[in-house]
Short mmCIF file of C-alpha atoms in Angstrom, two decimals:
data_model
loop_
_atom_site.label_atom_id
_atom_site.label_comp_id
_atom_site.label_asym_id
_atom_site.label_seq_id
_atom_site.Cartn_x
_atom_site.Cartn_y
_atom_site.Cartn_z
CA MET A 25 44.28 13.33 -12.87
CA THR A 26 45.60 15.51 -11.32
CA SER A 27 44.53 16.90 -7.26
CA LEU A 28 45.88 20.24 -5.66
CA THR A 29 45.11 20.95 -2.10
CA ARG A 30 44.78 24.65 -0.88
CA GLY A 31 47.86 26.47 -2.19
CA ALA A 32 49.71 24.10 -4.63
CA ASN A 33 50.32 24.59 -8.14
CA SER A 34 51.00 23.21 -11.36
CA PRO A 35 52.44 23.91 -15.16
CA ILE A 36 50.38 23.47 -17.66
CA ASP A 37 50.87 24.23 -21.74
CA THR A 38 49.33 27.32 -23.65
CA ALA A 39 46.73 24.53 -25.59
CA THR A 40 42.72 25.32 -25.13
CA THR A 41 41.66 24.93 -21.67
CA THR A 42 38.55 24.29 -20.03
CA VAL A 43 37.41 24.97 -16.59
CA GLU A 44 34.25 23.64 -14.31
CA VAL A 45 33.28 23.80 -11.75
CA THR A 46 30.38 21.91 -9.12
CA GLY A 47 28.46 22.88 -7.60
CA ALA A 48 28.11 26.51 -9.97
CA ARG A 49 24.77 27.54 -10.50
CA GLN A 50 23.32 30.63 -11.44
CA GLY A 51 20.47 32.54 -9.21
CA THR A 52 22.22 30.33 -5.82
CA VAL A 53 26.68 30.08 -7.26
CA ASP A 54 27.67 31.98 -10.02
CA LEU A 55 30.59 32.16 -11.54
CA PHE A 56 32.96 34.20 -12.07
CA VAL A 57 37.24 34.74 -13.61
CA PHE A 58 38.86 38.28 -13.64
CA GLN A 59 41.46 39.19 -15.44
CA LEU A 60 44.17 40.73 -13.75
CA GLY A 61 46.93 42.10 -14.45
CA ALA A 62 50.15 42.15 -12.36
CA ASP A 63 48.60 44.55 -9.91
CA LEU A 64 45.61 41.93 -8.97
CA LYS A 65 43.13 44.07 -10.25
CA VAL A 66 41.32 43.68 -13.90
CA ARG A 67 41.97 46.62 -16.79
CA ALA A 68 39.02 47.61 -16.97
CA ASP A 69 34.78 45.80 -16.48
CA ALA A 70 34.77 44.15 -19.22
CA ASP A 71 38.11 41.93 -17.50
CA LEU A 72 35.11 40.31 -15.34
CA VAL A 73 32.86 38.04 -17.46
CA PHE A 74 29.69 35.99 -15.71
CA PHE A 75 27.12 35.09 -16.85
CA ASN A 76 25.54 38.97 -18.23
CA ASN A 77 29.34 40.02 -19.42
CA PRO A 78 30.52 35.89 -21.05
CA SER A 79 33.24 36.84 -22.98
CA THR A 80 36.72 39.39 -22.89
CA PRO A 81 36.79 41.58 -25.55
CA GLU A 82 39.48 39.85 -27.52
CA GLY A 83 37.95 36.54 -26.54
CA ALA A 84 40.78 34.42 -24.45
CA VAL A 85 37.76 33.79 -21.33
CA THR A 86 35.09 32.54 -22.16
CA LEU A 87 31.45 31.15 -20.04
CA THR A 88 29.11 29.27 -21.29
CA GLY A 89 26.02 27.73 -19.01
CA GLY A 90 29.04 26.57 -15.90
CA GLN A 91 32.29 26.46 -18.42
CA VAL A 92 34.50 28.47 -18.91
CA THR A 93 36.35 28.42 -21.95
CA LEU A 94 40.23 29.57 -21.95
CA HIS A 95 42.36 30.47 -24.78
CA LEU A 96 46.19 31.40 -22.94
CA ALA A 97 47.08 31.46 -26.21
CA ALA A 98 45.81 35.21 -27.03
CA VAL A 99 45.70 36.15 -23.24
CA PRO A 100 47.15 40.34 -23.40
CA ALA A 101 49.90 40.05 -22.19
CA ALA A 102 49.44 42.82 -19.39
CA VAL A 103 47.58 39.99 -18.14
CA GLU A 104 49.08 38.28 -15.23
CA THR A 105 46.31 36.21 -14.26
CA LEU A 106 43.03 34.77 -14.59
CA ALA A 107 40.86 33.93 -11.22
CA VAL A 108 37.74 31.97 -11.67
CA ALA A 109 35.76 32.61 -8.38
CA VAL A 110 32.38 31.91 -6.81
CA ALA A 111 29.67 33.64 -5.15
CA LEU A 112 26.44 33.66 -3.22
CA ASP A 113 23.47 34.99 -4.52
CA GLU A 114 22.66 37.28 -1.67
CA ASN A 115 19.26 35.23 -1.34
CA VAL A 116 21.01 32.35 -0.46
CA PRO A 117 22.28 31.33 2.91
CA GLY A 118 25.29 30.44 4.65
CA SER A 119 27.98 30.46 3.57
CA LEU A 120 29.97 28.24 0.59
CA ALA A 121 31.43 26.03 3.23
CA ASP A 122 27.22 24.94 2.46
CA VAL A 123 27.78 23.64 -0.47
CA PRO A 124 27.94 19.68 -1.29
CA GLY A 125 30.97 19.33 -4.04
CA LEU A 126 32.28 22.60 -5.05
CA SER A 127 35.30 22.03 -6.62
CA VAL A 128 36.70 23.04 -10.08
CA ALA A 129 37.77 20.54 -13.24
CA LEU A 130 40.90 21.62 -15.42
CA THR A 131 41.06 20.29 -18.50
CA GLN A 132 43.40 21.06 -21.68
CA ALA A 133 42.97 19.16 -24.95
CA GLY A 134 45.19 15.94 -24.86
CA GLY A 135 46.08 16.72 -20.66
CA ASP A 136 45.45 15.35 -17.83
CA ALA A 137 42.82 17.14 -15.97
CA VAL A 138 43.60 18.99 -13.15
CA GLU A 139 41.02 18.81 -10.29
CA ILE A 140 40.77 22.06 -7.35
CA PRO A 141 39.36 20.91 -4.42
CA ALA A 142 37.70 23.81 -2.83
CA GLU A 143 39.58 23.08 0.61
CA GLY A 144 39.11 25.46 3.81
CA LEU A 145 36.71 27.77 3.22
CA THR A 146 34.28 28.34 6.44
CA THR A 147 32.62 32.18 6.20
CA GLU A 148 33.08 33.05 3.07
CA ARG A 149 30.42 33.56 0.81
CA SER A 150 33.27 34.19 -2.15
CA ALA A 151 36.36 33.34 -3.27
CA VAL A 152 38.45 32.39 -5.84
CA LEU A 153 39.17 28.57 -6.51
CA LEU A 154 41.91 29.16 -8.51
CA GLU A 155 44.10 31.06 -10.15
CA VAL A 156 46.20 30.37 -13.91
CA TYR A 157 49.06 32.77 -13.67
CA ARG A 158 51.97 33.18 -15.92
CA ARG A 159 55.58 31.84 -14.66
CA ASN A 160 58.92 32.55 -16.21
CA GLY A 161 56.92 32.38 -19.42
CA SER A 162 54.24 29.14 -19.53
CA TRP A 163 51.67 28.80 -17.64
CA LYS A 164 50.99 27.71 -14.12
CA VAL A 165 47.33 26.91 -12.02
CA ARG A 166 47.13 27.04 -8.56
CA ASN A 167 44.25 26.17 -6.19
CA ARG A 168 43.61 29.46 -4.45
CA SER A 169 40.63 28.39 -1.64
CA ALA A 170 40.10 32.41 -0.70
CA GLY A 171 37.51 34.70 -0.64
CA TRP A 172 35.66 37.11 1.93
CA SER A 173 32.17 37.32 4.07
CA GLY A 174 31.39 39.81 1.91
CA GLY A 175 30.25 37.95 -0.62
CA LEU A 176 29.96 39.21 -4.09
CA ASP A 177 30.37 43.66 -3.62
CA ALA A 178 33.45 41.98 -1.90
CA LEU A 179 34.60 39.87 -4.31
CA VAL A 180 34.74 42.60 -6.79
CA THR A 181 35.92 45.47 -5.35
CA GLU A 182 38.76 43.40 -4.02
CA HIS A 183 39.77 43.43 -8.50
CA GLY A 184 39.18 46.15 -8.52
CA VAL A 185 35.63 45.94 -10.35
CA ASN A 186 33.68 49.71 -10.06
CA VAL A 187 30.45 48.58 -7.59
CA ASP A 188 29.12 52.44 -7.79
CA GLU A 189 27.21 53.76 -10.98
CA THR A 190 29.02 55.34 -13.38
CA PRO A 191 29.10 58.94 -13.11
CA ALA A 192 25.30 60.70 -13.60
CA GLN A 193 25.65 62.26 -17.07
CA ALA A 194 23.34 65.59 -18.01
CA PRO A 195 19.00 63.86 -18.91
CA GLU A 196 18.91 62.36 -21.67
CA PRO A 197 15.58 63.56 -24.65
CA ALA A 198 12.60 62.42 -23.28
CA GLN A 199 11.41 58.41 -25.50
CA SER A 200 7.71 57.66 -25.64
CA ALA A 201 6.62 54.48 -24.39
CA VAL A 202 6.50 53.57 -27.27
CA ALA A 203 10.14 53.92 -28.26
CA ALA A 204 11.64 53.70 -25.27
CA ALA A 205 9.84 49.32 -25.72
CA THR A 206 10.66 48.97 -29.36
CA SER A 207 14.43 50.42 -27.86
CA ALA A 208 14.65 46.84 -25.27
CA THR A 209 15.71 43.74 -25.81
CA VAL A 210 14.88 40.91 -24.63
CA ASP A 211 17.37 37.72 -24.67
CA GLY A 212 15.71 34.33 -25.40
CA ASP A 213 15.25 33.93 -21.50
CA GLY A 214 12.46 35.99 -21.73
CA VAL A 215 14.26 38.85 -19.80
CA ARG A 216 14.20 41.69 -20.89
CA THR A 217 16.27 45.04 -20.99
CA VAL A 218 15.94 48.18 -21.13
CA PRO A 219 18.69 51.09 -21.83
CA GLY A 220 18.93 52.69 -19.03
CA GLU A 221 20.31 49.12 -17.49
CA ALA A 222 24.06 50.90 -19.23
CA LYS A 223 24.31 53.36 -16.68
CA LEU A 224 24.36 50.92 -13.79
CA SER A 225 27.91 48.59 -12.74
CA LEU A 226 28.83 45.20 -13.58
CA VAL A 227 27.65 44.51 -9.74
CA LYS A 228 24.52 46.63 -9.58
CA ARG A 229 23.62 44.20 -13.69
CA GLU A 230 24.04 42.11 -12.22
CA LYS A 231 22.38 41.68 -8.82
CA LEU A 232 19.16 43.07 -11.42
CA ASN A 233 19.54 40.59 -14.23
CA LEU A 234 19.05 37.83 -11.47
CA GLN A 235 16.07 39.36 -10.54
CA LYS A 236 14.65 39.55 -14.23
CA ARG A 237 14.79 36.49 -14.38
CA GLU A 238 13.21 35.44 -11.14
CA VAL A 239 10.21 37.52 -12.54
CA ALA A 240 10.63 35.81 -16.26
CA LYS A 241 10.00 32.62 -14.46
CA VAL A 242 7.28 33.34 -12.80
CA LEU A 243 5.43 35.00 -16.68
CA LEU A 244 6.18 32.03 -18.41
CA SER A 245 5.37 29.40 -15.82
CA LYS A 246 2.43 30.69 -16.07
CA GLY A 247 1.74 30.41 -19.26
CA ALA A 248 2.76 35.18 -19.91
CA ALA A 249 5.43 35.52 -21.63
CA ASN A 250 6.59 39.31 -21.88
CA PRO A 251 3.62 41.78 -21.99
CA VAL A 252 4.03 45.09 -21.21
CA GLY A 253 1.94 47.24 -20.61
CA ARG A 254 2.11 49.32 -16.71
CA VAL A 255 2.89 49.17 -13.11
CA VAL A 256 2.30 51.74 -10.69
CA LEU A 257 3.71 51.35 -7.15
CA VAL A 258 0.88 53.33 -4.82
CA MET A 259 3.12 53.17 -1.29
CA ASP A 260 1.21 53.23 2.64
CA ASN A 261 2.66 56.84 4.37
CA THR A 262 1.01 55.99 7.42
CA GLY A 263 1.64 57.04 10.35
CA SER A 264 1.67 53.11 11.35
CA MET A 265 5.27 51.87 8.84
CA SER A 266 6.66 54.42 10.71
CA LYS A 267 9.28 51.71 11.78
CA ARG A 268 9.66 50.15 8.28
CA TYR A 269 10.12 53.59 6.85
CA ARG A 270 12.54 53.91 9.69
CA SER A 271 14.30 50.58 8.95
CA GLY A 272 15.42 51.39 5.48
CA GLU A 273 11.97 48.19 4.82
CA VAL A 274 10.60 51.02 2.15
CA LYS A 275 13.00 51.40 0.46
CA ARG A 276 14.50 48.67 0.29
CA ILE A 277 10.64 46.80 -1.39
CA ILE A 278 10.41 49.41 -3.38
CA GLU A 279 14.17 48.72 -5.39
CA ARG A 280 13.07 44.94 -5.84
CA MET A 281 10.19 45.54 -7.03
CA VAL A 282 12.10 47.52 -9.52
CA PRO A 283 12.57 44.31 -11.88
CA VAL A 284 9.36 44.06 -12.15
CA ALA A 285 8.67 47.22 -13.72
CA THR A 286 11.98 46.75 -15.92
CA GLN A 287 10.05 43.45 -17.33
CA LEU A 288 6.37 44.36 -17.99
CA ASP A 289 6.88 48.70 -18.50
CA SER A 290 6.81 50.03 -21.43
CA ASP A 291 9.73 52.32 -20.63
CA GLY A 292 10.89 50.16 -17.43
CA ASN A 293 9.76 52.65 -15.04
CA LEU A 294 7.77 52.45 -11.55
CA GLU A 295 4.87 55.15 -12.20
CA ALA A 296 4.65 55.72 -8.36
CA TYR A 297 2.37 57.08 -5.72
CA ALA A 298 2.33 57.82 -1.58
CA TYR A 299 -0.91 57.66 0.55
CA ALA A 300 -2.49 58.06 3.44
CA GLN A 301 -5.35 60.79 4.37
CA ARG A 302 -4.95 62.56 0.16
CA PHE A 303 -1.71 61.38 -1.68
CA VAL A 304 0.75 62.78 -3.51
CA LYS A 305 1.62 61.54 -7.18
CA LEU A 306 6.01 61.04 -7.61
CA PRO A 307 8.36 61.15 -9.72
CA ASP A 308 8.79 57.67 -11.52
CA VAL A 309 10.87 55.01 -10.62
CA THR A 310 14.01 54.71 -13.21
CA VAL A 311 16.37 51.55 -13.75
CA ALA A 312 19.49 54.46 -13.85
CA ASP A 313 18.17 56.22 -10.29
CA ALA A 314 16.42 53.73 -7.42
CA ASP A 315 19.32 54.37 -5.22
CA THR A 316 19.31 57.82 -5.94
CA TRP A 317 15.13 57.22 -5.89
CA VAL A 318 14.59 56.13 -2.55
CA ASN A 319 16.51 58.07 -0.94
CA THR A 320 14.83 61.24 -1.89
CA TYR A 321 10.94 60.46 -2.34
CA VAL A 322 10.74 57.14 0.60
CA HIS A 323 9.53 59.49 3.36
CA LEU A 324 6.78 59.82 6.15
CA ARG A 325 7.71 63.53 6.24
CA GLY A 326 8.41 66.67 5.93
CA ARG A 327 9.87 68.11 2.38
CA HIS A 328 11.88 66.37 0.45
CA GLY A 329 12.71 66.34 -3.51
CA GLY A 330 9.91 68.59 -3.43
CA ILE A 331 7.16 67.29 -2.33
CA ASP A 332 5.54 68.07 0.99
CA PHE A 333 4.53 64.97 2.54
CA ASP A 334 2.49 66.28 5.34
CA ALA A 335 0.29 67.37 3.28
CA ILE A 336 -0.28 63.83 2.83
CA GLY A 337 -1.66 63.25 6.53
CA GLY A 338 -0.47 60.58 8.34
CA THR A 339 -3.81 57.77 8.91
CA ASN A 340 -4.88 56.06 5.23
CA ASN A 341 -8.19 56.42 2.91
CA GLU A 342 -7.74 54.71 0.19
CA ILE A 343 -10.59 55.89 -2.32
CA PRO A 344 -8.77 58.85 -3.29
CA ILE A 345 -5.89 57.06 -4.76
CA MET A 346 -7.66 54.60 -5.84
CA GLU A 347 -10.25 56.67 -7.96
CA GLU A 348 -6.30 58.44 -8.86
CA ILE A 349 -5.71 55.31 -10.36
CA ILE A 350 -8.33 54.41 -12.22
CA GLY A 351 -9.30 57.63 -13.03
CA THR A 352 -5.61 57.06 -15.54
CA LEU A 353 -6.80 54.02 -17.29
CA ASP A 354 -7.99 54.58 -21.32
CA LYS A 355 -10.47 52.19 -22.11
CA ALA A 356 -9.22 53.14 -25.63
CA THR A 357 -5.96 51.31 -25.30
CA ALA A 358 -6.26 49.18 -22.75
CA VAL A 359 -2.90 48.82 -21.90
CA PRO A 360 -2.36 46.37 -19.18
CA THR A 361 -1.98 47.68 -16.14
CA LEU A 362 -0.41 46.20 -13.08
CA VAL A 363 -1.03 48.30 -9.29
CA LEU A 364 1.34 46.89 -7.12
CA PHE A 365 -0.43 48.87 -4.51
CA PHE A 366 1.27 48.68 -0.37
CA THR A 367 -0.35 48.62 2.98
CA ASP A 368 0.30 47.44 5.71
CA GLY A 369 -3.51 47.97 7.41
CA GLY A 370 -6.80 49.10 7.61
CA PHE A 371 -9.22 49.30 4.08
CA ASN A 372 -12.22 49.24 6.57
CA ALA A 373 -14.22 51.92 3.68
CA LYS A 374 -15.80 47.96 3.07
CA ALA A 375 -19.32 49.03 0.69
CA GLN A 376 -16.67 51.53 -1.14
CA ILE A 377 -14.07 49.98 -1.75
CA THR A 378 -15.87 46.89 -3.59
CA ALA A 379 -18.17 49.27 -4.78
CA LEU A 380 -14.50 50.48 -6.53
CA MET A 381 -13.73 47.27 -7.22
CA ARG A 382 -16.84 46.02 -9.07
CA THR A 383 -16.28 49.32 -11.49
CA ALA A 384 -12.31 49.46 -11.97
CA SER A 385 -13.19 45.43 -13.03
CA ALA A 386 -14.18 46.97 -16.50
CA TYR A 387 -10.13 49.18 -17.15
CA PRO A 388 -7.44 46.89 -18.24
CA ALA A 389 -6.03 46.97 -14.92
CA PHE A 390 -5.03 44.26 -12.17
CA TRP A 391 -4.44 45.31 -8.72
CA GLN A 392 -2.48 43.43 -6.76
CA PHE A 393 -2.92 44.14 -3.09
CA ILE A 394 0.33 43.56 -0.27
CA GLY A 395 -0.56 43.66 3.35
CA ILE A 396 2.70 44.29 5.26
CA GLY A 397 3.10 42.85 9.07
CA LYS A 398 -0.62 41.18 11.65
CA SER A 399 -3.35 43.43 10.98
CA SER A 400 -6.07 43.38 10.32
CA PHE A 401 -6.68 43.70 6.65
CA GLY A 402 -10.29 44.18 6.02
CA VAL A 403 -12.26 43.27 2.41
CA LEU A 404 -8.84 42.82 1.44
CA GLU A 405 -8.56 39.70 3.01
CA LYS A 406 -12.36 38.94 1.12
CA LEU A 407 -11.84 39.92 -2.65
CA ASP A 408 -11.43 35.96 -4.05
CA THR A 409 -14.70 35.88 -3.09
CA LEU A 410 -16.07 39.44 -4.10
CA THR A 411 -18.96 38.80 -7.13
CA GLY A 412 -20.62 41.23 -9.78
CA ARG A 413 -17.30 42.30 -11.38
CA LEU A 414 -16.98 41.48 -15.32
CA VAL A 415 -13.28 39.52 -14.78
CA ASP A 416 -10.84 38.63 -11.14
CA ASN A 417 -9.34 42.37 -11.32
CA ALA A 418 -7.49 41.52 -7.78
CA GLY A 419 -5.43 39.70 -5.91
CA PHE A 420 -4.07 39.91 -2.08
CA PHE A 421 -0.95 38.37 -0.09
CA ALA A 422 0.13 39.66 3.63
CA VAL A 423 3.70 39.00 4.57
CA GLU A 424 5.01 39.71 7.83
CA ASN A 425 8.50 41.47 6.10
CA ILE A 426 9.08 41.19 2.87
CA ASP A 427 12.53 41.40 3.87
CA LYS A 428 12.37 37.83 4.80
CA LEU A 429 11.11 36.34 1.87
CA THR A 430 12.92 35.61 -1.42
CA ASP A 431 13.26 37.46 -4.54
CA THR A 432 11.81 33.85 -5.96
CA ALA A 433 9.27 33.81 -3.46
CA LEU A 434 8.30 37.43 -3.75
CA TYR A 435 7.58 37.86 -7.37
CA GLU A 436 6.07 34.31 -7.87
CA LEU A 437 3.03 35.98 -5.04
CA LEU A 438 3.13 39.46 -6.93
CA LEU A 439 3.13 37.43 -9.80
CA SER A 440 0.80 34.36 -9.88
CA GLU A 441 -2.16 36.21 -10.31
CA TYR A 442 -1.68 38.88 -12.77
CA PRO A 443 -1.35 36.41 -15.80
CA ASP A 444 -5.16 34.61 -15.70
CA TRP A 445 -6.51 37.95 -15.18
CA LEU A 446 -4.74 39.18 -18.87
CA ARG A 447 -6.13 36.11 -20.54
CA ALA A 448 -9.19 36.59 -18.41
CA ALA A 449 -9.22 39.83 -19.70
CA ARG A 450 -9.20 39.37 -23.10
CA GLU A 451 -11.71 37.13 -23.40
CA ALA A 452 -14.24 39.80 -21.72
CA ARG A 453 -12.53 41.91 -24.06
CA VAL A 454 -11.83 44.68 -21.06
CA LEU A 455 -8.46 44.20 -22.04
CA THR A 456 -7.75 44.39 -27.11
#
């Protein structure tokens, strides 16, 4: 086996070539291949091959698992270079230098293998490991081992891939929930795709897909594959949350709830409320406009997006918003509903809240309460032992800083009890 040091190159022929990267693992270290022109930029986003776009249009580059197949004779004439790259998932700490045994093996049909070890990487979170390129009518391979500390965004931007969404278009006609659910697709791993995702850039689609896979894995591990229904988010809008609003933490929390809705809500949208002394119903968060939505509607005070946030007060009173959500639940249609209720404390009206939770147990909703910070969460901490309910319809966990949780850990906490409720609710005929 020939081994190429950083910067070294070797000729190869046009036989079918396979490239395997040791250390690349989807969700941790992801694998990418770029078809590049003479300017070392992609001609279009379709020239980027990764797990959510596993082949170039003409089939010259295909990705299956951790292996890339190159049909060099089929590479378009305008393509000068094929760059094989890796990037750490944003939830993985450290750099590529921390990945043990990161290297590439290139093998041609009937030919010797070429080993390309990753060399000289320090703080880089993304890197091009090798390049297959044209030279004087032939093909050569080079150990590039060059990268970017900025991670995936820096990698794709460098090679001309659009990291922003497509330009705004005229609103599409509204679909019914049934029509939206019908138009969604589910792959072999249980990952659901809704039409709005097509408006995202490849980079944002890739991030969303990684998050949806984590949601799907939790559900599958709990024996609840694709339980489509409703997802409702309730966000604490009280004054004690001001630091978390200013830091952008609340925006980031809501963005991480979008993949949950994409997997579980019939139309892929996240229904949203903000509450304090009173509450306000916000427009649904859609996968296509989540970035715009959080900038428009995540505010403690003032008027934004036509919503008067001052009008809902600054102290907490959970009773009105809980009664509102219960009022939206229909026993007849029995659509399974997941309520994601974020709060930084309070819940002092113990008698009223326990009475509401007992009443709500006969309705088709599971209430997942999430405590943010170190405050006392009152009755929420005792929900598991609450008696007098038709089914156990609530869960609770607290975390000081959700930003510090990986997607895997967050979705495990959010969804660990929901599948159990689905089964219990069906047995109790709360769900049909």
